[in-house]
Amino acid sequence: MPCVRIFSGDSRPEAFFALRPRQMPAAILQHHMEAWSADQRIMAWQSLRDCITGMSLGKTADDAAWEVLLDAGLAYAIKYVLSHSFFCGFSEEELVACNSNSPQDVEEYIADVLPYVALVICNLRDYLEFSLTYCSKEENNPRVRRKRLKSAEVVLRELPRMWQNLWQIRTPFLDSQPPGIGVDFPSMKASPRMIHHGLSEVSAIMSAFHDKYPKILTAPTSTKMPHVVFTIWVYCYHKIDRTRVAENAYVALVVYQAAHYDVQYRHDEFVNEFIVGLTNPKQIARAALRDLRARGDSAHLIISTIFALLSLFRPLVQSEVYPMTLPYQRRLLHSCLSACQSVLCMGEDSTFSSCESFMDTAFSMLQMAFKSPGNYPGLFPERRIHAVIALASTFLLEAIDSWATKFVAEVRGVAQIFCDQLRRHAAAHDPASPSDPQIDLLRRASRAHWKHVMDGLRARRVHRGDGDTRWRPLHQTWVLLGRALEVDAYGTAPVEHEEVRATFPLLTRCTWRECLCSVHEPLHKLQACRGCSLAAYCNDHCQRKDWTDGGHSKDCAKRPSKGF
């Protein structure tokens, strides 16, 4: 039987001795209960982690060693440590001691609490992944598979309590770490980052196996998604090393949404608190904006995650406890789209390739939201339709040139929905009542965007020949959209009325009418016109275009010192 090295009760370095797997659970419990020193407890868990890693890499007798560990009560040892006291044997006061004004309490927290909790979570992650991955493979030993699954069930049924406890102390425990960590204490043993990553990975593992073991991974007496909520909170509010947490949050939400497609959560106070109180759509939009500007490989993950959350809570109706003036999904959708609009408007070298996954997910979830019963009853606000048309027009021609067929198909689906929505808006308008000046302005902007795309489609069709039928469905849908916008297939617009200024405050949106942020409130700061201070722009480019093409030179009371 393979042996591992573990730390004994003696604190001397020569006190290491060979410990067989059968002795390991008892040693973990002994060190945990007697707590001779932090190093002794940490070394016991480190040995278990080394053993699991070695078996997963095939360096030991896999089935034999693991069966011995299970027979010796490893699952019950892990369960006991997780449930002991408030969490991992520590009280609530000890877990939040990082906020203490006493330097001694902070040092004890860094030396004892933080490394032990991090190592326990890392072992929990390795244990679950190794057990459930083995059980999911049909070719493995059936007897060992049943034993591993039964062992994992013991631990998994304890996890809802762990997530609830961690949620209660999430801000003082995870979000308010001492500033010296990572500088004065650079050791990985004292890194809160290990806890963030470990918890998000445990959440992803639980979600990834929901479809295979739904009865085991979803306890009937507990809330069904505390680990998903916790992972999203870690991503949105923990600003250090966000990529791995974002990936795990994405896995957790998407897979969990598929496993619990028809489950309603509106009576779950835990989830309602998260939706209404914690996840502010503007906060999510700012997180998306940071990721899009970073232009990393995972820049689209926050949008994918949040849109998966959007589809998870459908239909989410207003409740008496948490009344909302606008459905949560709709507010979330608008905020995420505004993040992309802000990146485009700021001109930060954001090409289609860097935003392709983001836009594909956005339009896919937008189409799903319209098709989902209860999400968008009645009419979708017309001003939002024009904002999405402007956003799609910005990407569409470049998507065609990049052969991004999936994105083009999603845009076509949304355009078909908008054709019907625009006709319904026209039918609902009373001819006797005056038109909304802001809607008139938005319609003219949409017609300009439509004509730009229509000209591009026609030019590409002529250049590539009629034999290329790849974009013919899009061309037909775009013609229908033009008719819905009161424009015929040849780009002839109706007689324009006298220029009407928007009724919204000028200093909250860009004044340049062709800018995306002229129809949607931007997240970035605007700069006021240097001549009259009665107009605001995203940057010098918008101000220059409005001066030369928008007619602001006639309205500005004083020509700027640096004329355009």
XYZ file of C-alpha atoms in Angstrom:
564
model
C 0.000 0.000 0.000
C 1.465 3.443 -0.864
C 2.620 5.692 1.916
C 2.636 9.471 2.277
C 4.610 11.779 4.525
C 2.727 13.561 7.261
C 3.661 15.724 10.213
C 3.420 14.093 13.613
C 2.646 15.662 16.943
C 6.300 16.490 17.457
C 7.258 19.909 16.096
C 10.789 18.834 15.165
C 11.622 18.447 11.441
C 12.782 14.845 11.980
C 9.305 13.970 13.278
C 8.015 13.279 9.782
C 7.006 9.667 9.435
C 5.384 7.414 6.872
C 1.593 7.330 7.178
C -0.568 4.907 5.253
C -3.862 6.048 3.697
C -5.859 4.098 6.295
C -4.395 6.327 9.029
C -4.897 9.631 7.229
C -8.541 10.503 8.194
C -7.843 9.812 11.864
C -4.694 11.933 11.715
C -6.616 14.828 10.134
C -9.250 14.714 12.875
C -6.636 14.370 15.586
C -4.644 17.392 14.433
C -7.833 19.380 13.887
C -9.246 18.658 17.364
C -6.067 18.897 19.411
C -4.711 21.881 17.454
C -1.189 21.648 18.785
C -0.064 24.219 16.228
C -1.139 25.690 12.917
C 1.713 23.915 11.113
C 0.575 20.509 12.338
C -2.967 20.979 11.091
C -1.774 22.385 7.767
C 0.676 19.542 7.175
C -2.044 16.933 7.712
C -4.199 18.475 4.975
C -1.183 19.061 2.751
C -0.405 15.362 2.905
C -3.967 14.501 1.891
C -3.718 16.912 -1.030
C -0.425 15.360 -2.137
C -2.009 11.915 -1.922
C -5.025 12.917 -4.046
C -2.808 14.669 -6.576
C -0.573 11.641 -6.803
C -3.503 9.292 -7.392
C -5.022 11.579 -10.019
C -1.717 11.540 -11.885
C -1.547 7.754 -11.685
C 1.525 7.695 -9.455
C -0.033 5.334 -6.895
C -2.365 2.357 -6.870
C -5.450 4.399 -7.716
C -8.408 2.193 -6.776
C -6.735 0.464 -3.867
C -5.480 3.608 -2.130
C -8.744 5.458 -2.657
C -10.856 2.568 -1.381
C -8.787 2.448 1.778
C -9.262 6.177 2.315
C -13.027 5.826 1.936
C -13.199 2.823 4.242
C -11.271 4.792 6.844
C -13.880 7.554 6.854
C -12.291 10.332 4.805
C -15.666 11.791 3.801
C -16.843 11.984 7.407
C -13.567 13.606 8.440
C -13.980 16.307 5.776
C -17.629 16.795 6.727
C -16.732 17.188 10.391
C -14.016 19.770 9.703
C -16.343 21.826 7.458
C -19.179 21.827 9.987
C -17.112 22.189 13.163
C -17.911 25.452 14.947
C -18.867 28.162 12.394
C -16.493 27.002 9.657
C -13.372 24.799 9.727
C -13.261 24.829 13.522
C -13.130 28.608 13.832
C -15.780 30.855 15.326
C -17.320 33.740 13.435
C -15.199 36.185 15.458
C -11.984 34.375 14.537
C -12.856 34.307 10.836
C -13.368 38.087 10.693
C -10.378 38.937 12.888
C -8.688 40.429 9.816
C -10.720 43.586 10.523
C -9.478 43.853 14.086
C -7.655 46.956 15.255
C -5.264 44.785 17.231
C -2.048 43.923 15.329
C -1.763 40.702 17.348
C -5.202 39.509 16.207
C -4.323 40.252 12.582
C -1.025 38.354 12.842
C -2.783 35.347 14.381
C -5.377 35.465 11.630
C -2.704 35.483 8.913
C -0.630 32.784 10.587
C -3.432 30.425 11.628
C -6.902 31.030 10.191
C -6.218 32.042 6.603
C -3.775 29.283 5.560
C -5.807 26.530 7.229
C -9.122 27.572 5.656
C -7.454 27.938 2.243
C -5.944 24.461 2.431
C -9.202 22.845 3.571
C -11.031 24.410 0.603
C -8.312 23.295 -1.821
C -8.597 19.725 -0.493
C -12.373 19.886 -0.773
C -12.032 20.926 -4.407
C -9.547 18.129 -5.199
C -11.637 15.551 -3.362
C -14.880 16.418 -5.177
C -13.265 16.660 -8.584
C -11.401 13.365 -8.206
C -14.460 11.517 -6.855
C -17.084 12.802 -9.286
C -14.847 12.572 -12.341
C -14.125 8.938 -11.562
C -17.827 8.179 -10.955
C -18.845 9.726 -14.276
C -16.712 7.269 -16.290
C -18.656 4.122 -17.048
C -15.546 2.053 -17.754
C -14.264 2.338 -14.167
C -14.805 -0.270 -11.459
C -18.564 -0.238 -10.624
C -18.013 -1.138 -6.970
C -15.477 1.626 -6.423
C -17.683 4.062 -8.327
C -20.630 3.382 -6.006
C -18.407 3.761 -2.952
C -16.936 7.053 -4.166
C -20.341 8.427 -5.030
C -21.743 7.508 -1.627
C -18.721 9.110 0.020
C -19.100 12.285 -2.035
C -22.769 12.470 -1.085
C -21.804 12.710 2.595
C -19.714 15.817 1.893
C -22.039 17.419 -0.646
C -25.015 17.388 1.697
C -22.987 19.457 4.145
C -22.040 22.129 1.596
C -25.301 24.185 1.620
C -24.659 25.006 5.268
C -21.086 26.010 4.389
C -22.255 28.358 1.623
C -24.860 29.945 3.882
C -22.321 30.584 6.642
C -19.796 32.053 4.225
C -22.479 34.275 2.726
C -23.229 35.728 6.161
C -19.618 36.838 6.638
C -18.686 37.414 2.997
C -17.755 41.090 3.375
C -15.613 40.994 6.557
C -14.101 37.585 5.765
C -13.349 37.743 2.036
C -13.632 41.363 0.997
C -11.745 43.108 3.829
C -8.386 41.427 4.051
C -5.404 43.140 5.717
C -3.579 45.391 3.243
C -0.228 43.725 3.991
C -1.237 40.347 2.571
C 0.749 39.663 -0.584
C 3.388 42.240 0.376
C 4.422 41.680 3.987
C 3.168 38.080 3.800
C 3.943 36.930 0.248
C 3.657 33.219 1.048
C 0.848 31.363 -0.733
C -0.220 30.002 2.642
C -1.439 33.478 3.578
C -3.153 34.396 0.350
C -6.901 35.108 0.321
C -6.696 34.505 -3.422
C -6.517 30.779 -2.740
C -9.863 30.959 -0.930
C -11.520 32.921 -3.745
C -10.270 30.519 -6.386
C -10.994 27.430 -4.319
C -14.596 28.405 -3.594
C -15.326 29.341 -7.201
C -13.839 26.058 -8.412
C -15.897 24.042 -5.916
C -18.955 25.886 -7.237
C -18.050 25.054 -10.824
C -17.513 21.385 -9.976
C -20.888 21.172 -8.237
C -22.607 22.751 -11.217
C -20.775 20.701 -13.822
C -22.090 17.455 -12.330
C -25.665 18.585 -11.689
C -26.971 16.871 -14.802
C -25.431 13.529 -13.760
C -26.252 13.569 -10.037
C -29.063 16.104 -9.482
C -30.509 14.354 -6.416
C -27.152 14.268 -4.658
C -25.960 17.754 -5.572
C -29.250 19.501 -4.735
C -30.351 18.895 -1.173
C -34.171 19.113 -0.932
C -34.147 21.199 2.224
C -31.639 23.815 1.109
C -31.591 26.682 -1.309
C -30.636 25.416 -4.731
C -28.019 27.904 -5.845
C -26.017 29.494 -2.990
C -22.730 28.422 -4.592
C -23.672 30.130 -7.869
C -24.637 33.336 -6.083
C -21.439 33.275 -4.063
C -19.277 32.815 -7.159
C -20.889 35.739 -8.966
C -20.345 37.910 -5.902
C -16.670 36.954 -5.815
C -16.307 37.900 -9.471
C -18.143 41.231 -9.350
C -16.567 42.492 -6.129
C -13.114 40.941 -5.952
C -10.916 42.972 -8.272
C -7.682 40.949 -8.104
C -6.941 38.166 -10.571
C -10.468 37.953 -11.923
C -9.970 35.662 -14.928
C -10.149 32.258 -13.234
C -13.071 33.296 -11.055
C -14.919 34.562 -14.133
C -14.412 31.258 -15.925
C -15.745 29.286 -12.967
C -18.695 31.632 -12.551
C -19.545 31.145 -16.196
C -19.444 27.351 -15.871
C -21.473 27.437 -12.673
C -24.284 29.546 -14.062
C -24.603 28.091 -17.542
C -24.619 24.472 -16.427
C -26.820 25.138 -13.423
C -29.294 26.986 -15.641
C -29.506 23.955 -17.916
C -30.011 21.576 -14.990
C -32.763 23.643 -13.358
C -34.410 25.175 -16.388
C -37.962 25.234 -15.043
C -37.282 25.923 -11.369
C -38.698 29.153 -9.961
C -36.654 31.011 -7.344
C -38.748 34.066 -6.619
C -39.694 32.730 -3.151
C -36.078 32.149 -2.214
C -35.106 35.021 0.091
C -31.421 34.217 -0.316
C -31.604 34.638 -4.094
C -33.891 37.673 -3.939
C -31.442 39.423 -1.634
C -28.677 38.774 -4.122
C -30.665 39.963 -7.133
C -32.125 43.147 -5.708
C -29.644 44.177 -3.065
C -26.226 43.007 -4.229
C -26.060 42.851 -7.991
C -26.631 46.365 -9.196
C -26.829 46.320 -13.009
C -24.502 49.330 -13.190
C -21.956 47.460 -11.067
C -22.125 44.546 -13.504
C -21.793 46.912 -16.446
C -18.664 48.431 -14.921
C -17.201 44.939 -14.445
C -17.981 44.197 -18.083
C -16.386 47.475 -19.129
C -13.162 46.586 -17.303
C -13.011 43.192 -18.983
C -13.725 44.542 -22.451
C -11.022 47.165 -22.079
C -8.575 44.523 -20.882
C -9.126 42.646 -24.169
C -8.108 39.361 -22.588
C -9.152 35.899 -23.722
C -11.954 35.911 -21.154
C -13.224 39.433 -21.809
C -16.662 38.100 -22.740
C -17.102 35.843 -19.704
C -18.797 38.356 -17.419
C -21.396 39.124 -20.088
C -21.923 35.424 -20.775
C -22.310 34.784 -17.064
C -24.747 37.586 -16.437
C -26.879 36.712 -19.442
C -26.973 33.123 -18.206
C -28.238 34.531 -14.915
C -30.776 36.553 -16.874
C -32.187 33.441 -18.521
C -32.075 31.500 -15.255
C -34.586 33.748 -13.515
C -37.349 33.601 -16.086
C -40.009 34.677 -15.773
C -39.089 36.828 -12.785
C -42.209 38.659 -11.686
C -42.456 41.453 -9.170
C -43.037 40.373 -5.601
C -44.523 42.204 -2.656
C -41.282 41.905 -0.717
C -39.000 43.132 -3.531
C -41.000 45.395 -5.864
C -39.136 46.484 -9.002
C -40.231 49.265 -11.334
C -38.553 47.522 -14.251
C -38.004 43.752 -14.532
C -34.555 42.719 -13.445
C -33.710 41.003 -16.721
C -34.460 44.117 -18.738
C -32.368 46.408 -16.528
C -29.534 43.917 -16.630
C -29.714 43.634 -20.406
C -29.594 47.403 -20.892
C -26.650 47.834 -18.538
C -24.586 45.144 -20.243
C -25.264 46.567 -23.698
C -24.260 50.012 -22.450
C -20.860 48.631 -21.459
C -20.169 47.590 -25.039
C -21.479 50.906 -26.347
C -19.121 52.775 -24.035
C -16.095 50.806 -25.230
C -16.981 51.456 -28.866
C -17.627 55.130 -28.295
C -14.390 55.726 -26.411
C -12.486 54.378 -29.420
C -10.032 52.303 -27.375
C -8.915 50.193 -30.328
C -11.682 47.669 -29.670
C -12.022 45.644 -32.849
C -14.737 43.199 -33.730
C -12.487 40.250 -32.901
C -12.105 41.385 -29.286
C -15.862 41.903 -28.837
C -17.126 39.100 -31.065
C -17.933 36.648 -28.277
C -19.495 39.421 -26.214
C -21.827 40.521 -28.990
C -22.696 36.967 -30.015
C -23.794 36.174 -26.460
C -25.611 39.484 -26.069
C -27.769 39.084 -29.171
C -28.340 35.402 -28.510
C -29.673 36.118 -25.025
C -31.666 39.088 -26.303
C -33.386 36.814 -28.799
C -34.001 34.211 -26.089
C -35.436 36.856 -23.776
C -38.034 37.849 -26.373
C -38.996 34.255 -27.024
C -39.308 33.396 -23.325
C -42.893 33.747 -22.070
C -43.312 36.348 -19.374
C -40.028 38.173 -19.896
C -41.179 40.890 -22.285
C -44.967 41.132 -22.215
C -46.420 43.763 -24.496
C -44.121 46.192 -26.256
C -40.403 46.516 -25.828
C -39.541 50.219 -25.318
C -38.937 51.771 -28.742
C -35.943 53.807 -27.634
C -34.235 50.560 -26.627
C -34.965 49.054 -30.040
C -33.186 51.946 -31.739
C -30.228 51.617 -29.371
C -29.823 47.924 -30.276
C -30.159 48.702 -34.012
C -27.326 51.210 -33.697
C -25.198 48.660 -31.847
C -25.865 45.884 -34.374
C -25.144 48.208 -37.310
C -21.744 49.008 -35.862
C -20.665 45.360 -35.957
C -22.651 43.832 -38.771
C -20.567 44.626 -41.859
C -17.323 43.743 -40.132
C -18.920 40.481 -38.967
C -19.798 39.654 -42.572
C -16.254 40.348 -43.688
C -14.967 38.164 -40.834
C -17.374 35.329 -41.776
C -18.884 35.407 -38.292
C -21.975 33.518 -39.416
C -23.305 32.782 -35.925
C -23.312 36.443 -34.930
C -24.983 37.440 -38.195
C -27.684 34.817 -37.625
C -28.327 36.155 -34.107
C -28.638 39.720 -35.414
C -31.048 38.546 -38.092
C -33.217 36.872 -35.453
C -33.319 40.024 -33.344
C -34.075 42.150 -36.435
C -37.071 39.953 -37.242
C -38.411 40.478 -33.736
C -37.865 44.235 -33.995
C -39.833 44.397 -37.267
C -42.911 43.164 -35.437
C -42.219 45.390 -32.432
C -41.891 48.534 -34.584
C -45.156 47.759 -36.415
C -46.917 47.325 -33.098
C -45.530 50.655 -31.899
C -46.815 52.343 -35.070
C -50.261 50.753 -34.636
C -50.424 51.758 -30.987
C -49.650 55.423 -31.721
C -52.643 57.746 -31.822
C -52.359 59.985 -34.941
C -54.184 62.757 -33.127
C -51.575 62.925 -30.365
C -48.276 64.761 -30.903
C -45.203 62.634 -31.592
C -42.379 62.313 -29.120
C -39.427 64.488 -30.274
C -36.928 62.071 -28.783
C -38.461 59.079 -30.605
C -38.410 61.066 -33.865
C -34.719 61.750 -33.369
C -34.000 58.098 -32.645
C -35.959 56.958 -35.712
C -33.914 59.223 -37.958
C -30.702 57.873 -36.418
C -31.877 54.295 -36.976
C -32.715 55.058 -40.601
C -29.191 56.385 -41.091
C -27.711 53.229 -39.536
C -30.033 51.063 -41.613
C -29.002 52.806 -44.846
C -25.297 52.395 -44.019
C -25.710 48.633 -43.551
C -27.993 48.331 -46.588
C -25.426 50.039 -48.797
C -22.733 47.715 -47.443
C -24.832 44.615 -48.077
C -25.632 45.738 -51.617
C -21.965 46.499 -52.333
C -20.803 43.123 -51.040
C -23.495 41.347 -53.031
C -22.375 43.064 -56.239
C -18.702 42.450 -55.499
C -19.090 38.762 -54.644
C -21.786 37.982 -57.235
C -25.311 36.654 -56.902
C -23.968 33.141 -56.479
C -23.017 33.912 -52.865
C -26.295 33.203 -51.054
C -24.737 33.181 -47.597
C -26.116 36.591 -46.598
C -29.359 36.529 -48.600
C -31.569 35.841 -45.521
C -29.966 38.779 -43.728
C -30.533 41.008 -46.762
C -34.232 40.060 -46.862
C -34.651 40.674 -43.134
C -32.869 44.008 -43.374
C -35.248 45.087 -46.148
C -38.194 44.268 -43.868
C -36.593 46.209 -41.046
C -36.194 49.189 -43.364
C -39.889 49.071 -44.223
C -40.693 48.966 -40.531
C -38.552 52.079 -40.179
C -40.513 53.692 -43.053
C -37.664 53.302 -45.508
C -37.914 51.378 -48.793
C -35.399 48.864 -50.095
C -33.439 51.487 -52.085
C -32.662 53.701 -49.113
C -35.121 56.503 -49.901
C -36.127 58.047 -46.599
C -39.404 59.899 -46.066
C -39.382 63.673 -45.996
C -37.458 64.717 -42.949
C -39.068 67.157 -40.582
C -37.303 70.160 -39.187
C -34.463 69.193 -36.906
C -35.781 68.557 -33.419
C -33.460 68.440 -30.468
C -33.605 65.609 -27.971
C -35.562 66.221 -24.791
C -33.161 64.388 -22.496
C -30.514 66.411 -20.595
C -27.658 67.124 -22.960
C -24.950 66.767 -20.346
C -25.841 63.132 -19.574
C -25.542 61.826 -23.147
C -23.283 62.613 -26.063
C -24.597 65.463 -28.226
C -23.235 64.036 -31.474
C -26.331 62.344 -32.900
C -24.476 59.468 -34.610
C -22.662 58.443 -31.448
C -23.987 55.358 -29.675
C -23.988 57.231 -26.392
C -26.454 59.783 -27.749
C -29.271 57.271 -27.210
C -27.963 55.476 -24.141
C -26.551 56.910 -20.942
C -22.786 56.207 -20.984
C -20.774 54.881 -18.068
C -17.797 57.126 -18.757
C -17.513 60.849 -18.020
C -18.401 63.310 -20.755
C -16.474 66.455 -21.591
C -18.423 69.685 -22.006
C -18.131 71.835 -25.104
C -15.284 74.286 -24.604
C -17.207 77.050 -26.333
C -20.694 77.126 -24.839
C -20.824 74.377 -22.164
C -24.317 73.540 -23.444
C -23.252 70.283 -25.105
C -21.278 67.260 -23.936
C -19.194 64.740 -25.852
C -17.444 61.435 -25.275
C -14.162 62.675 -26.724
C -12.639 65.150 -29.167
C -13.696 63.015 -32.133
C -17.410 63.353 -31.257
C -17.032 67.067 -30.661
C -15.242 67.571 -33.972
C -17.894 65.635 -35.909
C -20.731 67.544 -34.254
C -18.989 70.832 -35.061
C -18.435 70.062 -38.731
C -21.394 67.802 -39.581
C -23.883 68.237 -36.770
C -24.447 71.974 -36.983
C -23.151 72.841 -33.537
C -21.002 75.568 -35.043
C -24.207 77.532 -35.698
C -25.550 77.082 -32.190
C -22.389 77.516 -30.170
C -22.211 80.971 -28.649
C -18.435 81.119 -28.860
C -16.077 79.335 -31.231
C -13.581 77.125 -29.326
C -10.044 78.356 -29.184
C -8.924 75.304 -31.165
C -11.389 75.361 -34.033
C -12.364 72.231 -35.894
